[in-house]
Amino acid sequence: MNAERLTTPKEKVQQLQEKLGHAAKESKKRRFHALYDKVYRRDVLWEAWRRVRANKGAAGIDGETLQDIEKMGAAQFLMDCEARLRGNRYHPQPVRRRYIPKKDGKQRPFGIPTVRDRVVQMATKLIIEPIFEADFQESSFGFRPKRSAKQALERIRKACNRKGNWVVDVDIQGYFDNINQEKLMKLVEMRISDRRVLKLVRKWLAAGVMEEGTIRRSDLGTPQGGVISPLLANIYLNYFDTLWERHGKQYGELTRYADDFVVICKTKRDAQRAHNLIHAIVERLELTLHPTKTRIVGLWTGEEGFDFLGMHHRKTKAETSKGRVYYTTQQWLCKKAEQHIRDVIKERLAPPKARVQSIEQHVQWLNPKIRGWKNYYGTPYSTRKMAKLDFYIGQRLAKWYAKKRQRRRWMSSYREVNVIAKQCGLSTLV
């Protein structure tokens, strides 16, 4: 009894998730009917709040921030969530639409749900995710527990090295905005029969978007920025993964990360057949392949490569100790990722307001970023590009230092500022 009292909400939720996941694996045709009361369980709501708070994020259309809730008291807020869910009085609000500028001048839409909606979505996700996890395929890596982009990259590298000389590089056009909500709900209903949980999901899909004071609703898409969206997106594309396992496995090995995926094939003929099958399945899901980003790439000569998950993949010649020549798959950070790193550094160090801060503050801000880039992009084949980026960081610091000291030329400051940065503990990419 004492041990039970000491169990944290996180541990209790993990126990519940294990039970649900185990039950789902035991029977692939089982439909779960008693889930709604678990969504508003106190420990589930506390764990949902902990995760939402850790993810940070801005206020939704109601203007209520995470800080506002903490001032009011998280316990009171969660009791109110519980009461609304228990009494069927919970109604989600429209998502606040914001736009993120893209490199090509276009803008990417991004949605910000209210904190309350994020917490209830997270609580629902905690309950239903283990059930769908039992059905998800090995080929899927995006937005899944204990799965990462690094694992997807390793799968691709191995598939290419197993005589995978042709690649179907696939991009779905406007995926999150074009999911057919009715078909999505049918896929959710294959595992969940609890009407109140299904009603919750329908409410989020129908909540719409608030833009310039106007609410827009659509029969297509999932709520972008919503906590539940990645799971719903995976449920929808799991239909693709399952059909590929049944009908496409003989053509090539699929690796999917959210809406981006590649199929590694041994021959050009297999790649063309794979492309035709992909087109047919995607059409059945009422989605469209991007006309220019979806392509067949030949790797075997080493002249062509492809970008996936921020890495460039290409076969290059190598030699054994006995002088036998063979091709091996190399991965290094792609041009887009390299440019993104440069942009992040420039955005931090170039503006006039950056001169007010000390070098210690800049180093403190840069270090976690540098470590993150190194952990993800650091391969034996990225060394040259990483060294160039290290030089770029030094260059930017020298330019910042010269302006702070009102010097005309930054080059004379390069060595001095880099010695200081090193003393402050600046991390390096190589």
Short mmCIF file of N, CA and C in Angstrom, two decimals, residues 273-343:
data_model
loop_
_atom_site.label_atom_id
_atom_site.label_comp_id
_atom_site.label_asym_id
_atom_site.label_seq_id
_atom_site.Cartn_x
_atom_site.Cartn_y
_atom_site.Cartn_z
N ARG A 273 8.30 0.20 -60.31
CA ARG A 273 7.11 -0.51 -59.79
C ARG A 273 6.71 0.04 -58.42
N ALA A 274 7.73 0.30 -57.60
CA ALA A 274 7.48 0.88 -56.26
C ALA A 274 6.80 2.24 -56.41
N HIS A 275 7.29 3.06 -57.33
CA HIS A 275 6.73 4.40 -57.57
C HIS A 275 5.26 4.30 -57.97
N ASN A 276 4.94 3.36 -58.86
CA ASN A 276 3.55 3.18 -59.31
C ASN A 276 2.64 2.76 -58.15
N LEU A 277 3.15 1.85 -57.30
CA LEU A 277 2.35 1.38 -56.15
C LEU A 277 2.15 2.51 -55.14
N ILE A 278 3.21 3.28 -54.89
CA ILE A 278 3.12 4.42 -53.96
C ILE A 278 2.03 5.38 -54.45
N HIS A 279 2.07 5.68 -55.75
CA HIS A 279 1.09 6.59 -56.36
C HIS A 279 -0.33 6.08 -56.15
N ALA A 280 -0.53 4.77 -56.34
CA ALA A 280 -1.87 4.17 -56.20
C ALA A 280 -2.38 4.24 -54.76
N ILE A 281 -1.50 3.92 -53.79
CA ILE A 281 -1.92 3.93 -52.37
C ILE A 281 -2.21 5.36 -51.92
N VAL A 282 -1.32 6.30 -52.30
CA VAL A 282 -1.48 7.71 -51.91
C VAL A 282 -2.78 8.27 -52.48
N GLU A 283 -3.11 7.84 -53.71
CA GLU A 283 -4.36 8.28 -54.36
C GLU A 283 -5.57 7.77 -53.57
N ARG A 284 -5.47 6.53 -53.09
CA ARG A 284 -6.56 5.94 -52.31
C ARG A 284 -6.78 6.72 -51.01
N LEU A 285 -5.70 7.29 -50.49
CA LEU A 285 -5.80 8.12 -49.27
C LEU A 285 -6.20 9.57 -49.58
N GLU A 286 -6.47 9.82 -50.87
CA GLU A 286 -6.87 11.16 -51.35
C GLU A 286 -5.79 12.21 -51.06
N LEU A 287 -4.55 11.80 -51.27
CA LEU A 287 -3.40 12.70 -51.11
C LEU A 287 -2.69 12.83 -52.46
N THR A 288 -1.77 13.81 -52.56
CA THR A 288 -1.07 14.06 -53.82
C THR A 288 0.44 14.04 -53.59
N LEU A 289 1.15 13.37 -54.50
CA LEU A 289 2.61 13.38 -54.44
C LEU A 289 3.13 14.69 -55.01
N HIS A 290 4.16 15.25 -54.37
CA HIS A 290 4.75 16.50 -54.87
C HIS A 290 5.42 16.21 -56.22
N PRO A 291 5.02 16.96 -57.29
CA PRO A 291 5.52 16.63 -58.63
C PRO A 291 7.02 16.75 -58.82
N THR A 292 7.68 17.69 -58.14
CA THR A 292 9.12 17.87 -58.34
C THR A 292 9.96 17.21 -57.24
N LYS A 293 9.41 17.15 -56.02
CA LYS A 293 10.19 16.58 -54.91
C LYS A 293 10.16 15.05 -54.88
N THR A 294 9.16 14.45 -55.53
CA THR A 294 9.08 12.98 -55.60
C THR A 294 9.85 12.53 -56.84
N ARG A 295 10.88 11.68 -56.64
CA ARG A 295 11.71 11.29 -57.80
C ARG A 295 12.39 9.95 -57.55
N ILE A 296 12.87 9.37 -58.66
CA ILE A 296 13.65 8.13 -58.58
C ILE A 296 15.12 8.50 -58.75
N VAL A 297 15.95 8.06 -57.82
CA VAL A 297 17.38 8.41 -57.82
C VAL A 297 18.22 7.15 -57.98
N GLY A 298 19.16 7.20 -58.91
CA GLY A 298 20.09 6.08 -59.09
C GLY A 298 21.37 6.33 -58.31
N LEU A 299 21.68 5.43 -57.38
CA LEU A 299 22.85 5.62 -56.50
C LEU A 299 24.09 4.90 -56.99
N TRP A 300 23.91 3.88 -57.81
CA TRP A 300 25.00 2.93 -58.03
C TRP A 300 26.25 3.51 -58.68
N THR A 301 26.17 4.62 -59.43
CA THR A 301 27.39 5.21 -60.01
C THR A 301 28.04 6.21 -59.06
N GLY A 302 27.32 6.61 -58.04
CA GLY A 302 27.86 7.59 -57.09
C GLY A 302 27.74 9.02 -57.59
N GLU A 303 27.07 9.21 -58.75
CA GLU A 303 26.92 10.57 -59.30
C GLU A 303 25.72 11.30 -58.70
N GLU A 304 24.73 10.51 -58.24
CA GLU A 304 23.52 11.10 -57.68
C GLU A 304 23.38 10.72 -56.22
N GLY A 305 22.69 11.57 -55.49
CA GLY A 305 22.38 11.27 -54.10
C GLY A 305 21.01 11.84 -53.77
N PHE A 306 20.58 11.70 -52.53
CA PHE A 306 19.28 12.26 -52.13
C PHE A 306 19.37 12.80 -50.71
N ASP A 307 18.52 13.77 -50.41
CA ASP A 307 18.45 14.36 -49.07
C ASP A 307 17.27 13.77 -48.32
N PHE A 308 17.49 13.41 -47.06
CA PHE A 308 16.41 12.90 -46.23
C PHE A 308 16.75 13.16 -44.78
N LEU A 309 15.83 13.76 -44.05
CA LEU A 309 16.01 14.07 -42.63
C LEU A 309 17.27 14.89 -42.35
N GLY A 310 17.53 15.86 -43.22
CA GLY A 310 18.65 16.78 -43.01
C GLY A 310 20.01 16.23 -43.41
N MET A 311 20.04 14.99 -43.92
CA MET A 311 21.32 14.38 -44.32
C MET A 311 21.30 14.10 -45.82
N HIS A 312 22.48 14.23 -46.43
CA HIS A 312 22.64 13.86 -47.83
C HIS A 312 23.20 12.43 -47.86
N HIS A 313 22.59 11.59 -48.70
CA HIS A 313 22.98 10.18 -48.80
C HIS A 313 23.55 9.93 -50.20
N ARG A 314 24.74 9.35 -50.24
CA ARG A 314 25.38 9.11 -51.54
C ARG A 314 26.34 7.91 -51.43
N LYS A 315 26.42 7.16 -52.53
CA LYS A 315 27.38 6.03 -52.55
C LYS A 315 28.71 6.53 -53.11
N THR A 316 29.78 6.19 -52.42
CA THR A 316 31.11 6.60 -52.88
C THR A 316 32.05 5.40 -52.87
N LYS A 317 33.09 5.50 -53.69
CA LYS A 317 34.05 4.41 -53.80
C LYS A 317 34.89 4.28 -52.53
N ALA A 318 35.17 3.05 -52.18
CA ALA A 318 36.07 2.78 -51.05
C ALA A 318 36.91 1.55 -51.42
N GLU A 319 37.98 1.34 -50.69
CA GLU A 319 38.88 0.22 -50.99
C GLU A 319 39.10 -0.65 -49.77
N THR A 320 39.15 -1.95 -49.99
CA THR A 320 39.48 -2.86 -48.88
C THR A 320 41.00 -2.84 -48.69
N SER A 321 41.49 -3.47 -47.63
CA SER A 321 42.93 -3.52 -47.36
C SER A 321 43.68 -4.27 -48.47
N LYS A 322 42.92 -5.13 -49.20
CA LYS A 322 43.54 -5.90 -50.30
C LYS A 322 43.41 -5.18 -51.64
N GLY A 323 42.89 -3.96 -51.61
CA GLY A 323 42.80 -3.16 -52.84
C GLY A 323 41.55 -3.38 -53.66
N ARG A 324 40.57 -4.13 -53.13
CA ARG A 324 39.31 -4.35 -53.86
C ARG A 324 38.42 -3.12 -53.71
N VAL A 325 37.92 -2.61 -54.84
CA VAL A 325 37.08 -1.40 -54.83
C VAL A 325 35.62 -1.79 -54.63
N TYR A 326 34.93 -1.07 -53.75
CA TYR A 326 33.49 -1.29 -53.55
C TYR A 326 32.84 0.06 -53.25
N TYR A 327 31.51 0.10 -53.32
CA TYR A 327 30.76 1.33 -53.02
C TYR A 327 30.14 1.22 -51.64
N THR A 328 30.24 2.29 -50.89
CA THR A 328 29.61 2.33 -49.55
C THR A 328 28.78 3.60 -49.41
N THR A 329 27.75 3.52 -48.59
CA THR A 329 26.84 4.67 -48.43
C THR A 329 27.39 5.62 -47.38
N GLN A 330 27.52 6.86 -47.79
CA GLN A 330 27.99 7.90 -46.87
C GLN A 330 26.87 8.90 -46.61
N GLN A 331 26.86 9.43 -45.40
CA GLN A 331 25.83 10.42 -45.02
C GLN A 331 26.53 11.64 -44.43
N TRP A 332 26.14 12.80 -44.92
CA TRP A 332 26.64 14.04 -44.33
C TRP A 332 25.54 15.10 -44.37
N LEU A 333 25.70 16.15 -43.59
CA LEU A 333 24.61 17.12 -43.52
C LEU A 333 24.37 17.77 -44.88
N CYS A 334 23.10 17.91 -45.26
CA CYS A 334 22.76 18.44 -46.58
C CYS A 334 22.89 19.98 -46.60
N LYS A 335 22.86 20.55 -47.80
CA LYS A 335 23.06 21.99 -47.97
C LYS A 335 22.02 22.80 -47.19
N LYS A 336 20.78 22.31 -47.20
CA LYS A 336 19.69 23.00 -46.50
C LYS A 336 19.95 23.07 -45.00
N ALA A 337 20.44 21.96 -44.43
CA ALA A 337 20.75 21.90 -42.99
C ALA A 337 21.93 22.81 -42.66
N GLU A 338 22.92 22.81 -43.55
CA GLU A 338 24.10 23.66 -43.37
C GLU A 338 23.69 25.14 -43.37
N GLN A 339 22.82 25.50 -44.32
CA GLN A 339 22.35 26.88 -44.41
C GLN A 339 21.54 27.27 -43.18
N HIS A 340 20.74 26.32 -42.69
CA HIS A 340 19.92 26.59 -41.49
C HIS A 340 20.82 26.90 -40.29
N ILE A 341 21.91 26.14 -40.13
CA ILE A 341 22.85 26.37 -39.02
C ILE A 341 23.47 27.77 -39.14
N ARG A 342 23.89 28.13 -40.36
CA ARG A 342 24.46 29.47 -40.60
C ARG A 342 23.45 30.57 -40.26
N ASP A 343 22.20 30.35 -40.66
CA ASP A 343 21.14 31.35 -40.41
C ASP A 343 20.90 31.55 -38.91
#
